[in-house]
Coordinates of C-alpha atoms in Angstrom, one line a residue:
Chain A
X1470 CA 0.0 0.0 0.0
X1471 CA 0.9 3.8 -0.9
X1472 CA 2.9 5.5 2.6
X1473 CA -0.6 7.5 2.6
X1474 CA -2.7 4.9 2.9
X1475 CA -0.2 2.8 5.6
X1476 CA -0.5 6.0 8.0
X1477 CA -3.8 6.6 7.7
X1478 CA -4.3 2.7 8.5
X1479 CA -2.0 2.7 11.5
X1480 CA -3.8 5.6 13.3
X1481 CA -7.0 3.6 12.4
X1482 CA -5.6 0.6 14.2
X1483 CA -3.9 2.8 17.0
X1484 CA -7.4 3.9 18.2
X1485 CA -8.9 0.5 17.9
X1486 CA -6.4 -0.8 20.4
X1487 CA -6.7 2.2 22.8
X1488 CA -9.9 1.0 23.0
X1489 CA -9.1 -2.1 24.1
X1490 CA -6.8 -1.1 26.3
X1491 CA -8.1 1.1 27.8
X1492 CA -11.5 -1.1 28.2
X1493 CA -9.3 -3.9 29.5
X1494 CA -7.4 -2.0 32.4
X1495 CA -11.0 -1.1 33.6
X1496 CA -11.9 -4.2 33.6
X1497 CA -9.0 -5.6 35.6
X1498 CA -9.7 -3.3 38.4
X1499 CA -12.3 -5.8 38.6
X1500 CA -9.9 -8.4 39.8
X1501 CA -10.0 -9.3 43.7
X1502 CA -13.1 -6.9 43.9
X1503 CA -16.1 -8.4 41.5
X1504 CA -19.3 -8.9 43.6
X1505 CA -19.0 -12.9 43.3
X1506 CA -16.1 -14.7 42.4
X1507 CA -16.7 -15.8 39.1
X1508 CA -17.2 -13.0 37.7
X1509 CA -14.0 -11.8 39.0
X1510 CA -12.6 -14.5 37.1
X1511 CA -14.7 -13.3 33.9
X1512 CA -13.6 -9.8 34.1
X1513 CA -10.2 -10.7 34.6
X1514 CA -10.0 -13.0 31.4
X1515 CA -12.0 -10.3 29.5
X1516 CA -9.4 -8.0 30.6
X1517 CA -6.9 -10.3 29.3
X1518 CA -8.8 -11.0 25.8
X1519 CA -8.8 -7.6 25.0
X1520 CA -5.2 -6.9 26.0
X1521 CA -4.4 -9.4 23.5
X1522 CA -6.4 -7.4 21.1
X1523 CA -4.9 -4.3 21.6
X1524 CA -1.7 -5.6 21.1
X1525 CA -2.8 -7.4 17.6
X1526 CA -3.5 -4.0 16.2
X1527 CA -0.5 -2.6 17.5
X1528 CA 1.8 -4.8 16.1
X1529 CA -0.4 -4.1 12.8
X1530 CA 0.1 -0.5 13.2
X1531 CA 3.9 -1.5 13.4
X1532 CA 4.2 -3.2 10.6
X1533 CA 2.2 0.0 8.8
X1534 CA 4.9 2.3 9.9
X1535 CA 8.1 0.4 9.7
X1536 CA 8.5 0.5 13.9
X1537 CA 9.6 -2.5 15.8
X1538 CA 7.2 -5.0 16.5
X1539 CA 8.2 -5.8 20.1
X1540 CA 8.8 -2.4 21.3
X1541 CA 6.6 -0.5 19.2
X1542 CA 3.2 -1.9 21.6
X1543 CA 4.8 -1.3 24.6
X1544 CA 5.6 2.2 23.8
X1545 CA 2.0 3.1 23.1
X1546 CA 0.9 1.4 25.6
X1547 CA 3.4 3.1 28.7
X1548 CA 5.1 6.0 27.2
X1549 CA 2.3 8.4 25.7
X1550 CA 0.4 11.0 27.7
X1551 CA -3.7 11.5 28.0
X1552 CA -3.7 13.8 25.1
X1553 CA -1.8 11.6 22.5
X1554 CA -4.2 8.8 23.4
X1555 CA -7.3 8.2 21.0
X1556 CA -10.0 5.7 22.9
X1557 CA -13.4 6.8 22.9
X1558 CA -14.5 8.6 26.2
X1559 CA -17.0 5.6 27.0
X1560 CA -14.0 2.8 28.0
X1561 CA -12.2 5.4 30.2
X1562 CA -15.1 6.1 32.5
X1563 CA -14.2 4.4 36.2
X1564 CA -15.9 1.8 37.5
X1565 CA -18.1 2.4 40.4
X1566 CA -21.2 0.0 40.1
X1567 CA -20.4 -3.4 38.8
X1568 CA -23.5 -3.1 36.6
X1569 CA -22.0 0.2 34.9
X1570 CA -18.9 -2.2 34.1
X1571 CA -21.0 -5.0 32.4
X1572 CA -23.2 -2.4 30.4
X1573 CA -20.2 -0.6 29.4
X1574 CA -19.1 -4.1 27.8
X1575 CA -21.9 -5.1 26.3
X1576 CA -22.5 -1.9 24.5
X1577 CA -19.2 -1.6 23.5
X1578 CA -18.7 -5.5 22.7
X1579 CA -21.8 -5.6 20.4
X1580 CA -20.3 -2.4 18.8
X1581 CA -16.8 -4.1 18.3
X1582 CA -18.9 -7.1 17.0
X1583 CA -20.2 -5.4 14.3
X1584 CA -17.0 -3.6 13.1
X1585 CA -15.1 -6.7 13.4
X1586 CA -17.6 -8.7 10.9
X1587 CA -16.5 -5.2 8.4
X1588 CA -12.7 -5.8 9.0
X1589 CA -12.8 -9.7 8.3
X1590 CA -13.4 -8.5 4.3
X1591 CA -10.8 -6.0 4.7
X1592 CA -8.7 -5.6 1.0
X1593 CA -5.6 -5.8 3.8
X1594 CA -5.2 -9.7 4.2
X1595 CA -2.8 -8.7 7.9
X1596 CA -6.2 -6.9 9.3
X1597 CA -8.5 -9.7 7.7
X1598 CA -6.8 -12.1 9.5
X1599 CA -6.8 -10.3 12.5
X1600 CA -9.8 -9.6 13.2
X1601 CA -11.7 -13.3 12.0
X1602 CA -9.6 -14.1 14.9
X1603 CA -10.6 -11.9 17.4
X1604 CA -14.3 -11.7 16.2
X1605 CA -14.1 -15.5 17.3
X1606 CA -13.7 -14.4 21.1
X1607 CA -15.6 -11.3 21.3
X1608 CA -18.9 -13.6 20.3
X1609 CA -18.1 -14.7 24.1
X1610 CA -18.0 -11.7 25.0
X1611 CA -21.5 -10.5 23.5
X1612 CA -22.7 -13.8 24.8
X1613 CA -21.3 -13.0 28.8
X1614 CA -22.7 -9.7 28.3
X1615 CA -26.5 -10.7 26.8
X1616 CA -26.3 -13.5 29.7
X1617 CA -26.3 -10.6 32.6
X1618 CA -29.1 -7.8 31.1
X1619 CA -31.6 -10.4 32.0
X1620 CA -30.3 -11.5 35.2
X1621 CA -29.9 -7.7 36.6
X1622 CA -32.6 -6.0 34.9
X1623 CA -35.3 -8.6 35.6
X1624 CA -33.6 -9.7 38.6
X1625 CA -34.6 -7.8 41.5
X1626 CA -36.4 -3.8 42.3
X1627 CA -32.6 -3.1 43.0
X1628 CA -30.4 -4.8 40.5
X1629 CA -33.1 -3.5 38.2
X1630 CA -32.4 0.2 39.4
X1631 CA -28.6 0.0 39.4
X1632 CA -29.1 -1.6 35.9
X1633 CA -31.4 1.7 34.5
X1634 CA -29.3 3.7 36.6
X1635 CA -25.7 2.8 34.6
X1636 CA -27.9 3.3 31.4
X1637 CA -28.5 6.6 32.1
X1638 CA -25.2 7.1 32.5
X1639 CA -23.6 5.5 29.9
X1640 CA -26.1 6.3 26.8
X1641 CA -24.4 9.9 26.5
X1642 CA -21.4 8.8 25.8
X1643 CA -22.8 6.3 23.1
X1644 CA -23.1 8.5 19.9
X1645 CA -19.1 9.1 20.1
X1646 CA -18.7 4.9 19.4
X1647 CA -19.9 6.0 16.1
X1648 CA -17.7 8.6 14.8
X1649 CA -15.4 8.0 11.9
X1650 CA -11.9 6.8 13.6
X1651 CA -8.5 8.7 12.7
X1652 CA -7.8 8.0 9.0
X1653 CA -11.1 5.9 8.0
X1654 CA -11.9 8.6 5.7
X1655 CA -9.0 8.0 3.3
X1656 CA -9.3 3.9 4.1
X1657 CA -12.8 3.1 1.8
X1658 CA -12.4 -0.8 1.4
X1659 CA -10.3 -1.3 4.0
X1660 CA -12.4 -0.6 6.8
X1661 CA -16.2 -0.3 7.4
X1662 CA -17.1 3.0 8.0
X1663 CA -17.9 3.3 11.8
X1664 CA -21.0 5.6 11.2
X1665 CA -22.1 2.4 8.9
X1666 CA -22.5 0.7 11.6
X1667 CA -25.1 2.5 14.1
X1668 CA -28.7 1.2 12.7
X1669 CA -27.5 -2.4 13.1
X1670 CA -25.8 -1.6 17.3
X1671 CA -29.0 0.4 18.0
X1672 CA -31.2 -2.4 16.8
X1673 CA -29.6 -5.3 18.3
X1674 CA -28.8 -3.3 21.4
X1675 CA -32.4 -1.3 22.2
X1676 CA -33.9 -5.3 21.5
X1677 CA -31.5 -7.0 23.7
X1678 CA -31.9 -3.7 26.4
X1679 CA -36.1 -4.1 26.3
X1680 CA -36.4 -7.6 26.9
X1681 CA -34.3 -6.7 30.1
X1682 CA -36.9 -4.3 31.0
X1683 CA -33.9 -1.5 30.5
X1684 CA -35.0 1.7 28.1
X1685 CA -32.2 4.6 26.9
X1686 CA -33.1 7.5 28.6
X1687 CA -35.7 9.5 26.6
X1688 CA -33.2 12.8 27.1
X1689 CA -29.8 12.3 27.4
X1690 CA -27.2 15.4 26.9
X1691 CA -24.7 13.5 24.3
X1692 CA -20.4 13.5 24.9
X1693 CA -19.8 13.0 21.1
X1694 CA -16.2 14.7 21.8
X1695 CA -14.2 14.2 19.3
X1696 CA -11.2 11.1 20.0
X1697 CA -8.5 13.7 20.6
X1698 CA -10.5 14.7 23.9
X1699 CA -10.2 12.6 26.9
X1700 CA -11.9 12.7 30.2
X1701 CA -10.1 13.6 33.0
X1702 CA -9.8 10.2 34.3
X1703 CA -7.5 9.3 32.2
X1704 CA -4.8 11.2 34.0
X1705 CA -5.6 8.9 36.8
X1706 CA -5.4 5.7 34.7
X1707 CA -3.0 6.5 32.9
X1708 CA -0.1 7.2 36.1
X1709 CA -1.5 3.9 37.9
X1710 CA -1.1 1.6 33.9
X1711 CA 2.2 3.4 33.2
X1712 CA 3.8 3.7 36.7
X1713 CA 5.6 0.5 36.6
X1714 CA 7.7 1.4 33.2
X1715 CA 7.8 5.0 33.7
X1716 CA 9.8 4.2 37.0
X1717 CA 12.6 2.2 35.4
X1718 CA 12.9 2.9 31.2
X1719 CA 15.9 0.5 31.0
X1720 CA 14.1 -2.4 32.7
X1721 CA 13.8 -5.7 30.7
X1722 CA 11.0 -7.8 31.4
Chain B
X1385 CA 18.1 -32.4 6.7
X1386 CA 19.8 -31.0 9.5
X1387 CA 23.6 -31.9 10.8
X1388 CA 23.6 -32.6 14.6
X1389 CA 26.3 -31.1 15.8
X1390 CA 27.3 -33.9 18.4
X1391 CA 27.2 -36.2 15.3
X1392 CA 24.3 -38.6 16.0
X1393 CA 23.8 -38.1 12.2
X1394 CA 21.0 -36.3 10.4
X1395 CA 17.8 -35.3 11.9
X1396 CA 14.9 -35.1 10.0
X1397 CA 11.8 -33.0 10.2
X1398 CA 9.9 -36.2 11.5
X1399 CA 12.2 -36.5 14.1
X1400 CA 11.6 -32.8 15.5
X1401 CA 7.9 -33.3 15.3
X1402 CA 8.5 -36.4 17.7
X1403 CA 10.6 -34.2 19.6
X1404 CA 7.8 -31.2 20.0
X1405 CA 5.3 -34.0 20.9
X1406 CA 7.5 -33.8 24.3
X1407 CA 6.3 -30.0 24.8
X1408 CA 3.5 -29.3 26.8
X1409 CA 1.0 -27.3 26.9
X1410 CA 1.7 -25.2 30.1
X1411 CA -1.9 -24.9 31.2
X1412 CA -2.9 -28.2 30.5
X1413 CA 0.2 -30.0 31.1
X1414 CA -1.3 -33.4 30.1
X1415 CA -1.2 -32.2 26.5
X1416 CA 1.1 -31.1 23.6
X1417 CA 1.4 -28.5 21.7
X1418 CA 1.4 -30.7 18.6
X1419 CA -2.0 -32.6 20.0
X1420 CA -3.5 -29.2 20.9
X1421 CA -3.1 -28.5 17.3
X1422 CA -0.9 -25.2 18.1
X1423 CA 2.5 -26.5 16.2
X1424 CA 1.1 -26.2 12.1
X1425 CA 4.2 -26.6 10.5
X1426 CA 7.8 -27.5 10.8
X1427 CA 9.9 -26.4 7.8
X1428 CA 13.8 -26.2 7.1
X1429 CA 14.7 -22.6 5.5
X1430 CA 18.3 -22.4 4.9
X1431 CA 20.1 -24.1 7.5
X1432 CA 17.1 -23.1 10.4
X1433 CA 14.5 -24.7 11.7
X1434 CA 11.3 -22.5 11.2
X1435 CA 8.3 -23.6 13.8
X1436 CA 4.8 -22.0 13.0
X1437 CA 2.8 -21.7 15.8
X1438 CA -1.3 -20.6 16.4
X1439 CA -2.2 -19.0 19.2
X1440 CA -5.0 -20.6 20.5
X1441 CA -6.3 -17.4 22.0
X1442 CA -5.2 -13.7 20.5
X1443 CA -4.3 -12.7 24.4
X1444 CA -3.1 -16.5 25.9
X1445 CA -0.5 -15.5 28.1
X1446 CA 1.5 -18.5 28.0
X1447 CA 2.4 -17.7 24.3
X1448 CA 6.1 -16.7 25.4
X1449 CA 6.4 -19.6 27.3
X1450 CA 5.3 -22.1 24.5
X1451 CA 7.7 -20.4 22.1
X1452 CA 11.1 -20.3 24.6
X1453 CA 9.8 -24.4 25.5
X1454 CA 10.1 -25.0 21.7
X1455 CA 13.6 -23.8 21.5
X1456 CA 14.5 -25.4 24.5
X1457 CA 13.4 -28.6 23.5
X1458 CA 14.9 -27.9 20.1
X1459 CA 18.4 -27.3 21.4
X1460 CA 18.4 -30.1 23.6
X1461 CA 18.9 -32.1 19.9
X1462 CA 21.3 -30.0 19.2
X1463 CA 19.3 -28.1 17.2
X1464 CA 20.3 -23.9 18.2
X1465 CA 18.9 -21.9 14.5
X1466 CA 15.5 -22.2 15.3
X1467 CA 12.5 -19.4 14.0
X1468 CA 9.2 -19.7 15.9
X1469 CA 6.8 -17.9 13.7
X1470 CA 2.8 -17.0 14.7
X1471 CA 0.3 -17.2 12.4
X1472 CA -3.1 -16.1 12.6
X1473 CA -4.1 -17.9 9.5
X1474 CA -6.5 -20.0 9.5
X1475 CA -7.4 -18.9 12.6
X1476 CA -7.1 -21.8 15.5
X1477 CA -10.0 -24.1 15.7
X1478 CA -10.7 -26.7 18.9
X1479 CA -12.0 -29.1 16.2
X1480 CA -8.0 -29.4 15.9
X1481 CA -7.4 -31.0 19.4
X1482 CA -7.0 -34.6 18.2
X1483 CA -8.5 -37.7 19.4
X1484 CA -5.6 -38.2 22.3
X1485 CA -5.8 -34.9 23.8
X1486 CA -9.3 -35.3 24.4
X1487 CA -9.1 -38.1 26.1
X1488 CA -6.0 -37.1 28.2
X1489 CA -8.1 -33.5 29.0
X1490 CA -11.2 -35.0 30.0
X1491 CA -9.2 -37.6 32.4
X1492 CA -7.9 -34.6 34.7
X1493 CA -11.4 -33.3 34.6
X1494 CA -11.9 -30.7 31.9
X1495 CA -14.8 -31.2 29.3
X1496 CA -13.5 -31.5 25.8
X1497 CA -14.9 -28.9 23.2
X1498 CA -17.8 -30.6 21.1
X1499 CA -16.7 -31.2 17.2
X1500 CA -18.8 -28.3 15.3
X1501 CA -17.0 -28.9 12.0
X1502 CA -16.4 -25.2 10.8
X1503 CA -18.8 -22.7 12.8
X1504 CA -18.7 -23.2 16.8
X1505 CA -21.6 -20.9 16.8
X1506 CA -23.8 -23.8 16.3
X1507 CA -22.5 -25.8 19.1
X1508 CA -22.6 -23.5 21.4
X1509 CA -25.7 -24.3 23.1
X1510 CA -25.5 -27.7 22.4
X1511 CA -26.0 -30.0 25.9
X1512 CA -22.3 -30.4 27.6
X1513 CA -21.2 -34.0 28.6
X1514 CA -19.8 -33.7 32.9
X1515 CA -16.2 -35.2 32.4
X1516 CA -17.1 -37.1 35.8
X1517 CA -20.4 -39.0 35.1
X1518 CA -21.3 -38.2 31.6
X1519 CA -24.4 -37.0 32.4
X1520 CA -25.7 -34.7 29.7
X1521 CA -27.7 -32.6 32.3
X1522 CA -25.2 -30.1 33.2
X1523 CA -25.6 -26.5 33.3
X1524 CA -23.2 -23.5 31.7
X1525 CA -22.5 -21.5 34.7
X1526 CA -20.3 -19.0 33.4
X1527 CA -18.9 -18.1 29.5
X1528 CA -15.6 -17.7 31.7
X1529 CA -13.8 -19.7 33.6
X1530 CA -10.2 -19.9 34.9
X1531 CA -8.5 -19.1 31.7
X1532 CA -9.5 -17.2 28.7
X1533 CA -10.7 -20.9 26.8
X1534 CA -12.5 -22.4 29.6
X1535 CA -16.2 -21.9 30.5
X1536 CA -17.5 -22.6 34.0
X1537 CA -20.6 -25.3 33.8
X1538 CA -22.5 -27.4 36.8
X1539 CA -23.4 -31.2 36.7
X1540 CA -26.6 -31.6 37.8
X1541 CA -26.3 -35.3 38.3
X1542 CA -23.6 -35.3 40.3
X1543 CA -23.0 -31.8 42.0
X1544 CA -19.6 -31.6 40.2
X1545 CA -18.7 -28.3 39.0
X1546 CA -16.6 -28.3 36.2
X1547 CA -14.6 -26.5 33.9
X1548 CA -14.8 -27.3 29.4
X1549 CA -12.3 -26.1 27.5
X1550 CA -14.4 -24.0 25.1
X1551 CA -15.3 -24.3 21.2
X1552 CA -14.1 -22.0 19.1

């Protein structure tokens, strides 16, 4: 592919792996703390999954720009600050109730779903191959998610409440999982395009949501920032993911 | 054909498959990597020995450690040019775990994947057999268990919970 096209790919697959990241560091905060244990156990091997993810797309944004494939990740991942990062505000969002975390997931794993069946025809055989692998496990993940709406939102008064409650919450920051990523405009062919892909999340998602008793708020004051704006918690994440390899550079692991 | 250098004579690519039959699996230590279906080739490209390897799972976290137990087990014949490459392509499939690894995996308690032949979709809410009592009425507890490929299920015959290594 033209240089053009190869940066304009690698910033695509940069912010597809923040995401992940991001979305799995979250989720191992989960780890030691999850209401019952094996959904500590879950979250912790989500959190894993999708750190495997992340890493898949940054080795593929390597390749892209002629940077080492080993080191290339890990400087990404430790060595940039909030501002250079590009994951949509939704996976930065802290924790609080666990049914915030598994709402966040779901609506971010049917989303990932969807773009991942787009990426499997990619022109780019590397990304292709790619993502019909991890497409495989995130239909685990829908399936852990879609398991839980049921089980909380028809559970009990109270699970059902802290269920609505993370809704309302999270549905704001929704309409930013749709804009076009860094470089998807110059990348037809290559990539779905991410707007493309709303009508079929907000279908699957408001079906899945009502037979859960759950409904989007009827007014909600969208956070469609665009990628280059983080929340402030990322400062927070960000010094507790990157302490370890800030403190010693040299450090071999 | 390689030369061993402490002149037992030629190996050939035969003999380092036998030999990677020896490496485990370092989750399910019953197993190997070449039963498991993780070892897809074995090929000699000039003078080194290239060793292409699937990752199971995109994030399994005992990838490094498969890859540094090939080249030890490599070296041990004598055998120091080794390349272990990944591939994603095709992607790994449990319908690969053969006939022997099932057996050995369900003997230490962990439910074989169910053959689906192509699509695991359509398995996946096909009954699960308890690795204890065979009963078919067992229960999925949990799409996760204790590692990214297992799933957490109950046996309602015997009260055994269990863990299957998942289909995919």
């Amino acid at each position: 592919m033209e240089t053009r096209l190869n940066a304009g790919l690698a910033e695509y697959l940069i912010a597809l792996g923040d995401d992940e990241l991001i979305l799995s560091h979250r989720d191992s905060e989960w780890c030691g703390h999850a209401p019952i244990l094996e959904e500590d156990i879950a979250f912790a091997n989500l959190a894993v999954d999708e750190l495997g993810h992340a890493r898949l797309w940054y080795e593929l944004a390597a390749e892209l720009l002629d940077e080492d494939k080993e080191r290339f990740p890990d400087h990404l991942a430790y060595f940039r600050d909030a501002s250079e990062w590009r994951n949509v505000q939704l996976v930065s969002l802290p924790n609080g109730d666990w049914a915030f975390s598994v709402l966040r997931r779901y609506l971010f794993d049917v989303l990932e779903v969807e773009r991942l069946r787009g990426l499997k025809q990619s022109s780019y055989k590397p990304l292709a191959e790619a993502a019909a692998k991890i497409y495989n496990e995130e239909l685990y993940h829908v399936r852990h998610g879609r398991a839980w709406l049921p089980r909380l939102g028809l559970g009990t008064e109270e699970s059902h409440r802290r269920m609505q409650t993370a809704l309302n919450d999270l549905w704001p920051f929704t309409p930013q999982l749709f804009q076009a990523l860094p470089g998807e405009s110059e990348l037809s062919g290559v990539v779905p395009t991410t707007p493309g892909l709303e009508a079929e999340w907000r279908t699957k998602v408001v079906a899945d949501l009502a037979s859960a008793n759950l409904n989007p708020p009827e007014k909600s004051n969208p956070m469609n920032r665009p990628r280059t704006q983080q929340t402030e918690h990322m400062m927070d994440l960000l010094s507790e993911s990157q302490m370890v390899a800030r403190a010693n550079v040299e450090a071999r692991w | 054909m390689v030369r061993n250098p402490d002149s037992r004579g030629a190996i050939s690519l035969q003999d380092i498959w036998r030999a990677l039959d020896d490496v485990v699996d370092p989750e399910i230590p019953v197993v190997s990597l070449v039963e498991m279906g993780i070892i897809r080739d074995v090929m000699e490209v000039g003078g080194r020995i290239v060793v292409k390897m699937t990752p199971t799972f995109a994030g399994c976290p005992a990838l490094e450690v498969m890859e540094s137990d090939i080249r030890a087990r490599l070296e041990k014949m004598g055998i120091d040019l080794v390349d272990v490459v990944r591939a994603l392509d095709p992607p790994w499939t449990s319908d690969w775990i053969s006939e022997s690894a099932r057996r050995k995996i369900k003997q230490i308690g962990l439910a074989p994947p169910q053959v689906h032949g192509g699509d695991f979709i359509n398995v996946l809410d096909a009954p699960v057999t308890c690795p204890y009592c065979d009963s078919f009425n067992t229960t999925l507890k949990n799409s996760f268990g204790s590692t990214p490929c297992r799933m957490i299920y109950y046996c309602n015959n015997c009260s055994q919970p269990f863990e299957q290594f998942r289909p995919l």
